[in-house]
Amino acid sequence: METHEALYQQGLARIEQLRKQKPRHSETLQQKLEQNGITRRDFMKWSASVTAMLALPLPFSTLVAEAAELADRVPLVWLHMAECTGCTESLIRTTTPNISTLIFDYVSLEYQETLMAAAGWQAEENLERALSAYKGSYLLAIEGAVPTANNGNFLTVGCKGHTGLHIVKEAAKDAAAILSVGTCAAFGGIQAAAPNPTGAVGVSEVIDKPVINLGGCPPNETNIVGTLMYFIMFGKLPALDMFNRPKWAYGARVHDNCERRGHFDAGEFVEEFGDQAAKDGYCLYKLGCKGPYTYNNCPTERFNHHTSWPVLAGHGCIGCSEPDFWDEMADFEKPLGRKLLHGLDATSDTIGAVILGATAVGIGAHAVASIFAKSEEE
Amino acid sequence: MNKRVVIDPITRIEGHLRIEVEVDQNNVITKAWASSTLWRGIEVILKGRTPMDVGLIVQRICGVCTYSHYRCGTEAVENALGVKIPPNAKYLRSLMQSSLHMHDHIVQFYQLHGLDWVDVVSALSADPALAAQEAMKYTANPISAGEGDLRAVQERVTKLVETGQLGPFSNAYWGNRTYKFTPEQNLIALSHYLKALEVQRVAAEMLAIFGGKSPHPQSIVVGGVTSVRDMLSPARLQEWKQKHEFVNDFIIRAYKADIVMAAAAFGSEPSVLGGLNVPNFLATEDFVTTDGQFMFNQGVIMNGDLANVSDLDPMQIVEDVTHAWYKADAPQHPYDGTTIPDYTSLVERETVYGKLPTLNEDGKYSWVKSPRYNGEPIEVGPLASILVSYARGNQVVVDAVNGLLETTGLPIEALFTTLGRTAARMLHTCIVADECLKTFDALITNIQSDESTYTKPEIDPNKEYLGHAMIEAPRGMLSHWIRIKNGLVENYQAVVPTTWNAGPVDELGQMGPYEASLIGLQLEDPTKPLEVLRVIHSFDPCMACAVHVMDYKGQNLGEFKIDPNGF
């Protein structure tokens, strides 16, 4: 485990390195912020909130601020594979920082099909230019799975008719880091669910470089932006779990921080959607909540500027940040225990408010969780 | 000698779309082909799963009109099982739908379509003081268009341009002569482009209040809606209302005003006065306001004849795959559709960019099927919905349409164009934003005496069920079709708006709306086909929606295999 001091030094070195690179904007971030009526104080507050989000100690917030000011040195190339554009939609709904700032001031977005003005031949030129001009220094973000069946021909992009498979391999070659945004890019997602007719796989399956996986369908916007900030700040991948997801975001189970956890421990469950227990906000486990098996920060970060998240809206977690969840965790309104994978459900069905029962649930849940998290301690 | 133009990727859309056109010596388009270049196979993945999971899975067809598929899939199952949901659930679903449309149309017009109308580079030479005066012409109280706002926007973008690092604005078709806004008008619209980024976030939050999150909300289930606590919370209801006011304000003071401005500036631009060569329209009844009442009507209009609207008959829908990468002997109704992939490669030929792989128009060339209504190609979308309701004499719609025509001085024929399609989307948004307050009030009234949000569905594993649902997604009429057997999904088909609009030529040689809309369009420069983008973006393409389609009828999923060399 790396000490914070060592990490801090690494951040300083990275900042020095970025400082030596040519700025791509003619004015400083601070000038831009001032023009937009954002005070230094607002900016420092933002840096502190990003620091907290990344689970770093507060002194790192000066590093976050400096990294943000040098973010224009880091070119970002964003590719769309087999996907639904939900991750881009999630990104453009981000609030920290807001998207216009993100586009104009923080990173240099070189290629993004949903947002860019250019199309066709000219768009393809933008991509080719970015890959060669920023060889070795660009951050590659990929949204969507890579179809491999049919020689990759279930997806072609661009005038030259290259397959998605070809484009990912080419773009990955000289990327400084690769970010799989969302469950499709990370683990194949919905199109890879059985029987996977297009041979769709996650990005890491088709390239031989490390990939940061941001599970989630879609990932919370703060997990996307936080990971970008981490890379800008340290020039490397954050600490990752066994599925290569950043620990700062995916280190705890949804169940651990769930606002309904108290009801679980007390044996208070919603039995049917819309019943009195649902109106009272009881635990959704019996209606199939997969919070005990799912690693993500949904309960603390929520979605859409902290507006809500599925459990708050009365629907159980479906486990969307886990590999193969479309197969492993279906049918979604039934507890996994009913499939007799383990003894958890039988316990929760019978405990009521019995204290002994509640303890047994806790033990059962942890035992299950350990299957998913065995390398957490590495 | 005719020349081939290839445009791939069509950017600023959802998904992967390739357009190819052939132009004559005057650069007038004589032939056009639309192709979707991604196939995901979601329907085959649905087979053998529980109907209760259908909504969550089909939602992943699209992350943009995400809620539409969620609701439509769920309602197809409800229709099959005969489940009647409580009024509160209908109102909540309608409020979520209205929130989605307010979000989606703002993003479509500004972020996706806007740069086809707005020349960013021209905005740099505008006089902000004059621009502020100009903005007053289109609304008494413009938003983000004061002199100070406009000057700040201009400085910000000027500096971006000076660095030579245009980021997302680089290498576009700036300077094309079919851009008709003055520098001042460009600056106003550019300011709204930036403001819309902020507004759309709030619109997404509206959906998330009752939906849990957006995209991919998670609060509707077969039988109702789960967010009962949010529904019963006065604070939550008020939160929705406040966000509604904020977003609606932008819709009226920016979106509506900008369309009026575009009508004035582009009203004589030939390339936006065409763009509609399939004058057939289809729309379904949707957006619950009060019990049994809807904002928009259902119906079919053929040959642009507004005097004759016929009722929509679901059994008249078939899908043709003559030029789509699937095998089938004849057009099929979605209840009995088969979809067997049959990929054939691209063909090398000379284009304006040199030798490139291109679509094989003699064979198969797209992953989109071609839906037909009573054998005819047909356009769906906000324009279709507005025209059908207008022709039905829906007073709210009639007033909105007549009001716009009066303000802009355009004849009703102007609706049958690219400009009209874009304007109709704005009208649709205004009506939804206004009328959904009726839904909100109906909900508030109802919860005084009725808190129910859910009816538990029953499935008899020994029975076979058939059901479908039709709704208005932001891009137009969406239908999902399901067959349930042994308590599991036996067969599933989604016939989606972009499939109606983007399908390839059918067995009779009839083009779909995308392809037909491009014929006769003159390009200023075939290597910079801005005019094509403007027409195609006016349909609001959503390709992931269009290429979900997959159905291996009668195949055992356990034995299902794809042979990579078998295509």
XYZ file of C-alpha atoms in Angstrom, chain A residues 18-357:
340
model
C 2.634 18.790 -17.170
C 3.876 22.298 -16.553
C 6.721 21.725 -19.007
C 4.300 20.793 -21.753
C 2.984 23.412 -24.076
C -0.319 24.864 -22.914
C -3.046 24.538 -25.500
C -5.074 27.424 -24.196
C -3.884 30.994 -24.358
C -5.063 31.955 -20.906
C -4.942 30.344 -17.534
C -7.796 28.477 -16.013
C -7.977 31.122 -13.339
C -8.600 33.819 -15.920
C -11.318 31.708 -17.456
C -12.945 31.134 -14.097
C -12.867 34.823 -13.302
C -14.502 35.655 -16.605
C -17.258 33.262 -15.676
C -17.801 34.775 -12.270
C -16.284 31.810 -10.439
C -14.154 32.962 -7.529
C -10.926 31.375 -6.366
C -12.825 30.355 -3.263
C -15.479 28.533 -5.340
C -12.714 26.802 -7.221
C -10.951 25.682 -4.036
C -14.253 24.373 -2.711
C -14.640 22.393 -5.910
C -11.097 21.034 -5.538
C -11.843 19.984 -1.973
C -14.995 18.171 -3.040
C -13.148 16.298 -5.795
C -10.431 15.415 -3.274
C -13.006 13.997 -0.902
C -14.665 12.109 -3.731
C -11.325 10.494 -4.616
C -10.926 9.485 -0.962
C -7.741 11.515 -0.635
C -6.798 13.579 2.418
C -7.632 17.260 2.272
C -4.042 18.496 1.632
C -4.326 16.883 -1.801
C -6.857 19.503 -2.800
C -4.039 21.850 -3.797
C -2.823 19.131 -6.147
C -6.328 18.725 -7.549
C -6.471 22.461 -8.175
C -3.087 22.485 -9.898
C -3.952 19.471 -11.986
C -7.180 21.133 -13.079
C -5.230 24.194 -14.127
C -2.963 22.042 -16.281
C -5.705 19.814 -17.626
C -5.502 21.324 -21.085
C -2.223 19.454 -21.552
C -4.046 16.146 -21.562
C -5.775 15.300 -24.846
C -8.829 13.061 -24.556
C -10.030 10.765 -27.314
C -13.456 9.215 -26.715
C -14.616 6.300 -28.890
C -18.092 4.809 -29.264
C -18.356 1.059 -29.795
C -21.431 -1.159 -29.294
C -23.394 0.982 -26.895
C -26.443 3.131 -26.312
C -24.722 6.506 -25.632
C -25.998 6.413 -22.047
C -22.476 6.959 -20.706
C -22.015 10.113 -22.790
C -25.425 11.245 -21.580
C -24.229 10.631 -18.044
C -21.051 12.603 -18.721
C -22.844 15.602 -20.162
C -25.006 15.723 -17.060
C -22.009 16.071 -14.816
C -21.912 18.941 -12.362
C -18.392 18.741 -11.018
C -17.152 20.381 -13.134
C -19.975 21.287 -15.480
C -19.636 20.182 -19.040
C -19.027 23.483 -20.762
C -16.103 24.022 -18.451
C -15.016 20.469 -19.034
C -15.012 20.924 -22.776
C -13.465 24.343 -22.921
C -11.154 24.493 -19.986
C -10.161 21.250 -18.378
C -9.275 18.620 -20.857
C -8.728 18.889 -24.538
C -11.466 16.823 -26.104
C -10.048 15.778 -29.462
C -12.658 13.309 -30.614
C -16.152 12.585 -29.307
C -18.762 11.585 -31.861
C -21.795 12.734 -29.910
C -20.470 16.225 -29.288
C -18.065 17.108 -32.092
C -19.081 19.423 -34.906
C -17.148 17.622 -37.639
C -18.607 14.585 -39.381
C -17.605 11.923 -41.871
C -14.215 12.209 -43.531
C -13.295 15.289 -41.500
C -14.196 13.574 -38.226
C -12.022 10.613 -39.120
C -9.188 13.028 -39.896
C -9.573 14.520 -36.410
C -9.147 11.093 -34.902
C -6.130 10.175 -36.997
C -4.501 13.516 -36.280
C -5.064 13.210 -32.532
C -3.641 9.704 -32.401
C -0.465 10.718 -34.190
C 0.023 14.233 -32.796
C -0.374 13.155 -29.167
C 1.240 9.756 -29.476
C 1.899 8.348 -26.028
C 0.195 11.158 -24.151
C -3.516 10.983 -24.900
C -6.115 9.512 -22.615
C -8.373 7.053 -24.404
C -11.930 6.670 -23.157
C -14.087 3.973 -24.697
C -17.835 3.652 -24.403
C -19.409 0.377 -25.464
C -18.404 -3.222 -25.988
C -16.288 -4.520 -28.849
C -18.088 -6.996 -31.150
C -15.672 -9.746 -32.186
C -17.883 -12.284 -33.995
C -18.233 -12.020 -37.774
C -14.625 -10.732 -37.875
C -15.791 -7.681 -35.982
C -18.135 -6.676 -38.797
C -21.135 -6.195 -36.496
C -19.652 -2.731 -36.079
C -17.877 -0.565 -38.622
C -17.116 3.128 -38.217
C -15.852 5.741 -40.645
C -15.496 6.222 -44.371
C -12.767 3.580 -44.485
C -15.154 1.012 -43.077
C -12.836 -0.153 -40.287
C -14.332 -2.439 -37.666
C -14.678 -1.294 -34.082
C -12.221 -4.018 -33.153
C -9.596 -2.548 -35.508
C -10.159 1.012 -34.293
C -9.865 0.106 -30.609
C -6.620 -1.759 -31.198
C -5.158 1.134 -33.189
C -6.206 3.769 -30.669
C -5.001 1.727 -27.701
C -1.466 1.312 -29.083
C -0.188 4.757 -28.141
C -2.603 5.759 -25.405
C -1.148 6.928 -22.095
C -4.059 5.307 -20.297
C -7.282 3.589 -21.267
C -10.584 4.098 -19.583
C -13.497 1.755 -20.185
C -16.479 3.930 -19.428
C -19.487 1.885 -18.377
C -20.282 -1.782 -18.019
C -20.340 -2.411 -21.789
C -16.759 -1.231 -22.338
C -15.639 -2.784 -19.058
C -17.288 -6.185 -19.226
C -19.307 -6.423 -22.453
C -22.610 -5.272 -20.961
C -26.040 -6.029 -22.326
C -24.942 -7.171 -25.787
C -22.607 -9.704 -24.155
C -25.467 -11.241 -22.157
C -26.300 -14.835 -23.090
C -26.240 -15.933 -25.830
C -24.044 -12.988 -26.854
C -24.916 -13.064 -30.561
C -22.236 -10.572 -31.614
C -19.372 -11.962 -29.551
C -19.248 -8.683 -27.654
C -16.472 -8.328 -25.077
C -15.028 -5.665 -22.826
C -12.121 -3.593 -24.126
C -9.562 -5.345 -21.922
C -10.271 -8.592 -23.760
C -8.982 -7.317 -27.096
C -5.916 -5.328 -26.067
C -2.951 -6.202 -23.908
C -2.619 -3.067 -21.842
C -4.043 -2.162 -18.446
C -7.546 -0.706 -18.565
C -9.457 1.170 -15.871
C -12.983 -0.210 -15.733
C -15.749 2.133 -14.701
C -18.603 -0.303 -14.160
C -22.141 1.005 -14.086
C -24.984 1.310 -16.544
C -24.217 4.140 -16.777
C -21.463 5.019 -14.333
C -22.221 7.909 -12.088
C -20.975 11.099 -13.738
C -18.693 11.834 -10.791
C -16.950 8.494 -11.224
C -16.134 9.444 -14.818
C -14.903 12.933 -13.993
C -13.091 11.828 -10.833
C -11.143 9.226 -12.779
C -10.198 11.781 -15.426
C -8.985 14.092 -12.660
C -7.008 11.304 -11.023
C -5.202 10.555 -14.253
C -4.443 14.201 -14.897
C -3.156 14.596 -11.359
C -0.967 11.523 -11.065
C -0.471 10.419 -14.679
C -1.289 6.874 -13.709
C -4.128 4.571 -12.815
C -5.672 4.776 -9.352
C -5.652 1.769 -7.008
C -7.910 -0.822 -8.592
C -9.969 -3.759 -7.354
C -9.941 -7.256 -8.854
C -12.070 -6.054 -11.769
C -9.807 -3.049 -12.388
C -12.282 -0.571 -10.985
C -10.952 2.389 -8.960
C -11.178 1.523 -5.292
C -12.115 5.063 -4.343
C -15.385 4.618 -6.188
C -15.979 0.859 -6.061
C -14.411 -0.033 -2.729
C -17.619 -0.517 -0.808
C -20.777 -2.444 -1.473
C -23.968 -0.554 -2.228
C -25.393 -2.400 0.769
C -22.726 -1.012 3.130
C -23.751 2.608 2.719
C -27.379 2.144 1.789
C -29.823 4.539 3.369
C -32.194 1.590 3.976
C -29.525 -0.507 5.690
C -30.998 0.104 9.137
C -34.230 -1.526 8.008
C -32.318 -4.526 6.694
C -30.592 -4.961 10.028
C -33.926 -4.592 11.817
C -35.539 -7.130 9.522
C -37.970 -4.602 8.029
C -38.672 -5.383 4.389
C -40.907 -4.179 1.575
C -42.991 -7.206 0.605
C -44.697 -5.737 -2.464
C -44.097 -2.562 -4.486
C -46.356 0.205 -3.213
C -47.198 -1.398 0.159
C -47.029 0.451 3.470
C -43.426 -0.694 3.973
C -42.565 0.821 0.574
C -44.121 4.110 1.650
C -42.043 3.892 4.849
C -38.808 3.248 2.958
C -38.055 -0.253 4.251
C -35.373 -2.513 2.804
C -35.853 -3.771 -0.782
C -33.878 -6.979 -0.392
C -36.900 -9.255 -0.723
C -37.868 -7.530 -3.969
C -34.524 -8.467 -5.412
C -32.145 -5.694 -4.385
C -28.595 -6.670 -5.400
C -26.956 -4.089 -3.149
C -25.255 -6.792 -1.059
C -23.363 -8.069 -4.131
C -22.580 -4.811 -5.869
C -19.581 -2.540 -5.474
C -20.287 1.102 -6.226
C -20.734 4.452 -4.534
C -24.359 4.981 -5.652
C -25.713 5.514 -2.120
C -23.264 8.312 -1.391
C -22.867 9.928 -4.809
C -26.356 9.187 -6.125
C -27.094 10.410 -9.683
C -27.930 13.649 -11.467
C -26.420 16.073 -9.027
C -27.354 13.901 -6.035
C -31.031 13.982 -7.015
C -31.759 10.308 -6.484
C -30.688 6.723 -7.055
C -32.680 3.567 -7.734
C -33.060 2.481 -4.107
C -34.342 5.894 -3.096
C -36.858 5.589 -5.946
C -38.113 2.337 -4.420
C -36.479 -0.117 -6.829
C -33.768 -2.525 -5.773
C -30.230 -2.276 -7.119
C -29.790 -4.513 -10.186
C -26.027 -4.863 -9.761
C -25.161 -2.961 -12.941
C -21.510 -2.311 -12.102
C -20.662 -6.018 -11.811
C -19.395 -8.261 -14.632
C -22.081 -10.466 -16.220
C -24.780 -9.035 -13.994
C -27.401 -9.350 -16.777
C -27.045 -13.110 -16.477
C -25.795 -13.594 -12.926
C -28.303 -11.348 -11.194
C -31.493 -11.800 -13.263
C -34.397 -12.169 -12.510
C -34.079 -8.782 -10.945
C -37.145 -8.617 -8.726
C -36.260 -11.811 -6.918
C -33.531 -12.180 -4.307
C -30.533 -14.149 -5.507
C -31.041 -16.455 -2.554
C -34.072 -17.995 -4.162
C -31.724 -19.557 -6.645
C -30.060 -21.287 -3.709
C -26.663 -19.857 -4.527
C -26.218 -19.383 -0.803
C -28.288 -19.217 2.371
C -28.854 -15.471 2.533
C -32.420 -15.322 1.328
C -33.744 -18.043 3.575
C -32.331 -16.096 6.485
C -33.829 -12.763 5.554
C -37.211 -14.324 4.901
C -37.435 -15.611 8.414
C -35.653 -13.132 10.611
C -38.349 -10.526 11.146
C -37.052 -8.300 13.874
C -35.176 -11.028 15.686
C -31.763 -9.737 16.641
C -30.084 -13.075 16.246
C -31.494 -13.312 12.742
